[in-house]
Amino acid sequence: MTWRNPLRDPRDKRLPRIAGPSSLVIFGVTGDLARKKLMPAIYDLAHRGLLPAGFSLIGFARRDWEHQDFGELVHDSVKEHARTPFKESVWNRLAEGIRFVQGTFDDDDAFDRLAQTVRELDAERGTGGNTAFYLSIPPGAFPVVTKQLARSGLAEADENTWRRVVIEKPFGHDLASAKELNAIVNDVFPEESVFRIDHYLGKETVQNILALRFANQLFEPLWNANYIDHVQITMAEDIGLGGRAGYYDGIGAARDVIQNHLLQLLAFTAMDEPLSFEPKALRAEKAKVLAATKPMGPLEETTARGQYAGGWQGGTKVPGLLQEAGFAKDSTTETYAAVTLEVQNRRWAGVPFYLRTGKRMGRRVTEIAVVFKRAPHLPFDSTSTEELGQNALVIRVQPDEGITLRFGSKVPGTTMEVRDVTMDFGYGHAFTESSPEAYERLILDVLLGEPSLFPVNEEVEISWEILDPVLEHWAKLGTAPEQYPPGSWGPKSADEMLERTGRNWRRP
Ligand code: BG6
């Protein structure tokens, strides 16, 4: 039976939602993600009053630590990375429920101790026997951990309690391995208890794509191949990969980001209106649009890859990927990837969706640019519209969250010169509340048992089906990705990829 939160009356439109009695176990507490995102998000939820009174956090790791050593780690990561201000009273309440269990993943005793700790916390603090297990660990460790959770009885819920598992990407490295991984997880946890994290779906600006499209009359009539020329989805980062070789070498930009975040952005942008925002209805539309999405060929002309070289980035000398610690000296891992996709249905036939992502680029920016066709006829003389581009609606996912509409306007004082101008919506101006971090929303949804923002295995597998042909094409080439200078907008081949079609990448 699921715990029903009395505040969650469906008629209650207020967001404050408080999780029911529960505890959270994190595997991989010493990793970057746990320190920079997960533990700070838990504090932020506590600070917002959205965690239940007896909420307990259990860390599991190899280190020879006592409870207070782990407590210090949480404390330091909260102080450094939490979004909301540090308050002693909030911290002290959270700290009372912090425990640590020392062990390795193949250690039966350690998992038995973990089960014991979960039971004790339930008795002491009233966690209701409800526990979520967050696997912030490499996917190679999923089989052993899920097996241990089954063996120790931790995975088992009775009719009055729940047990959920949260898994971080990558969900495999291709379709075949994703299927294997899904089978391993589903062997222990029923699908409704599996929460696959794609943290982009936790972002306010991403959820807002659905509000923009389906709450307004203005955009949807134009949202199709009759009016839209193409869509550009960009996720650029200015940081390099120092310290991440263990995860990234051999994975690369396409698997790291296009397979999940960018395809989810495409799905939100291209999907049909769901029957409702119930999880089943939303996921059905996402799966449908992803199933219609295919790479547009020929792949040697419609895809591009690159690897950042060493050099100067904004006054700082930075190493190239091949000089970063831990990367193979002849690594062919791409740090930039661009692909052309087509959604093969009536709404989108013939409209290219260009997806690109890269590390060490000009600046950090994620955006979706919906670029419209030119007006079919311009009743001006040609010199008056030389500076007029195509209309575009740009969803600025981050930073500087907002939406920009670009259109032509008469330049004052001229007879009739038309030039592009922009109209802007910025979260910072329109709302006084700052947006919660993606992980706040998603961790809370796990505790509430709200699955809407978590991709199901079907979506994950379809996403690999889309990407696999591109990855196979690159593997067959057997060449190294093209080098690009740090601080640039990627390799030349990516520019050529668009120029060939008479288009250009935006320079956000
Ligand atoms: C992660 C990727 O999923 O997203 C990282 O593995 C990337 O490589 C990160 O840096 C970016 O997240 P955000 O929220 O900062 O855009």
PDB file of C-alpha atoms and ligand atoms in Angstrom, residues 169 199-200 203 235 237 244 247 256 261 359 364 398, ligand 1:
ATOM      1  CA  LYS A 169      22.921   6.739 -16.216  1.00  0.00           C
ATOM      2  CA  HIS A 199      18.392  14.919 -14.262  1.00  0.00           C
ATOM      3  CA  TYR A 200      17.496  17.157 -17.222  1.00  0.00           C
ATOM      4  CA  LYS A 203      14.979  21.098 -14.488  1.00  0.00           C
ATOM      5  CA  MET A 235      24.285  21.483 -24.736  1.00  0.00           C
ATOM      6  CA  GLU A 237      29.957  23.086 -21.528  1.00  0.00           C
ATOM      7  CA  ARG A 244      36.586  12.012 -15.012  1.00  0.00           C
ATOM      8  CA  TYR A 247      33.857   7.268 -16.302  1.00  0.00           C
ATOM      9  CA  ASP A 256      27.116  10.573 -22.065  1.00  0.00           C
ATOM     10  CA  HIS A 261      19.479  14.390 -21.937  1.00  0.00           C
ATOM     11  CA  LYS A 359      33.138  19.980 -23.546  1.00  0.00           C
ATOM     12  CA  ARG A 364      28.186  26.857 -20.886  1.00  0.00           C
ATOM     13  CA  GLN A 398      20.438  27.191 -18.709  1.00  0.00           C
TER      14      GLN A 398
HETATM   15  C1  BG6 B   1      25.836  14.719 -16.794  1.00  0.00           C
HETATM   16  C2  BG6 B   1      26.986  14.336 -17.683  1.00  0.00           C
HETATM   17  O1  BG6 B   1      24.768  13.843 -16.992  1.00  0.00           O
HETATM   18  O2  BG6 B   1      25.422  16.048 -17.072  1.00  0.00           O
HETATM   19  C3  BG6 B   1      28.126  15.316 -17.531  1.00  0.00           C
HETATM   20  O3  BG6 B   1      27.441  13.038 -17.365  1.00  0.00           O
HETATM   21  C4  BG6 B   1      27.648  16.748 -17.684  1.00  0.00           C
HETATM   22  O4  BG6 B   1      29.169  15.038 -18.456  1.00  0.00           O
HETATM   23  C5  BG6 B   1      26.420  17.005 -16.815  1.00  0.00           C
HETATM   24  O5  BG6 B   1      28.709  17.606 -17.311  1.00  0.00           O
HETATM   25  C6  BG6 B   1      25.851  18.385 -17.068  1.00  0.00           C
HETATM   26  O6  BG6 B   1      24.779  18.654 -16.223  1.00  0.00           O
HETATM   27  P1  BG6 B   1      24.228  20.139 -16.051  1.00  0.00           P
HETATM   28  O7  BG6 B   1      23.007  19.984 -15.233  1.00  0.00           O
HETATM   29  O8  BG6 B   1      25.321  20.920 -15.395  1.00  0.00           O
HETATM   30  O9  BG6 B   1      23.963  20.648 -17.436  1.00  0.00           O
END
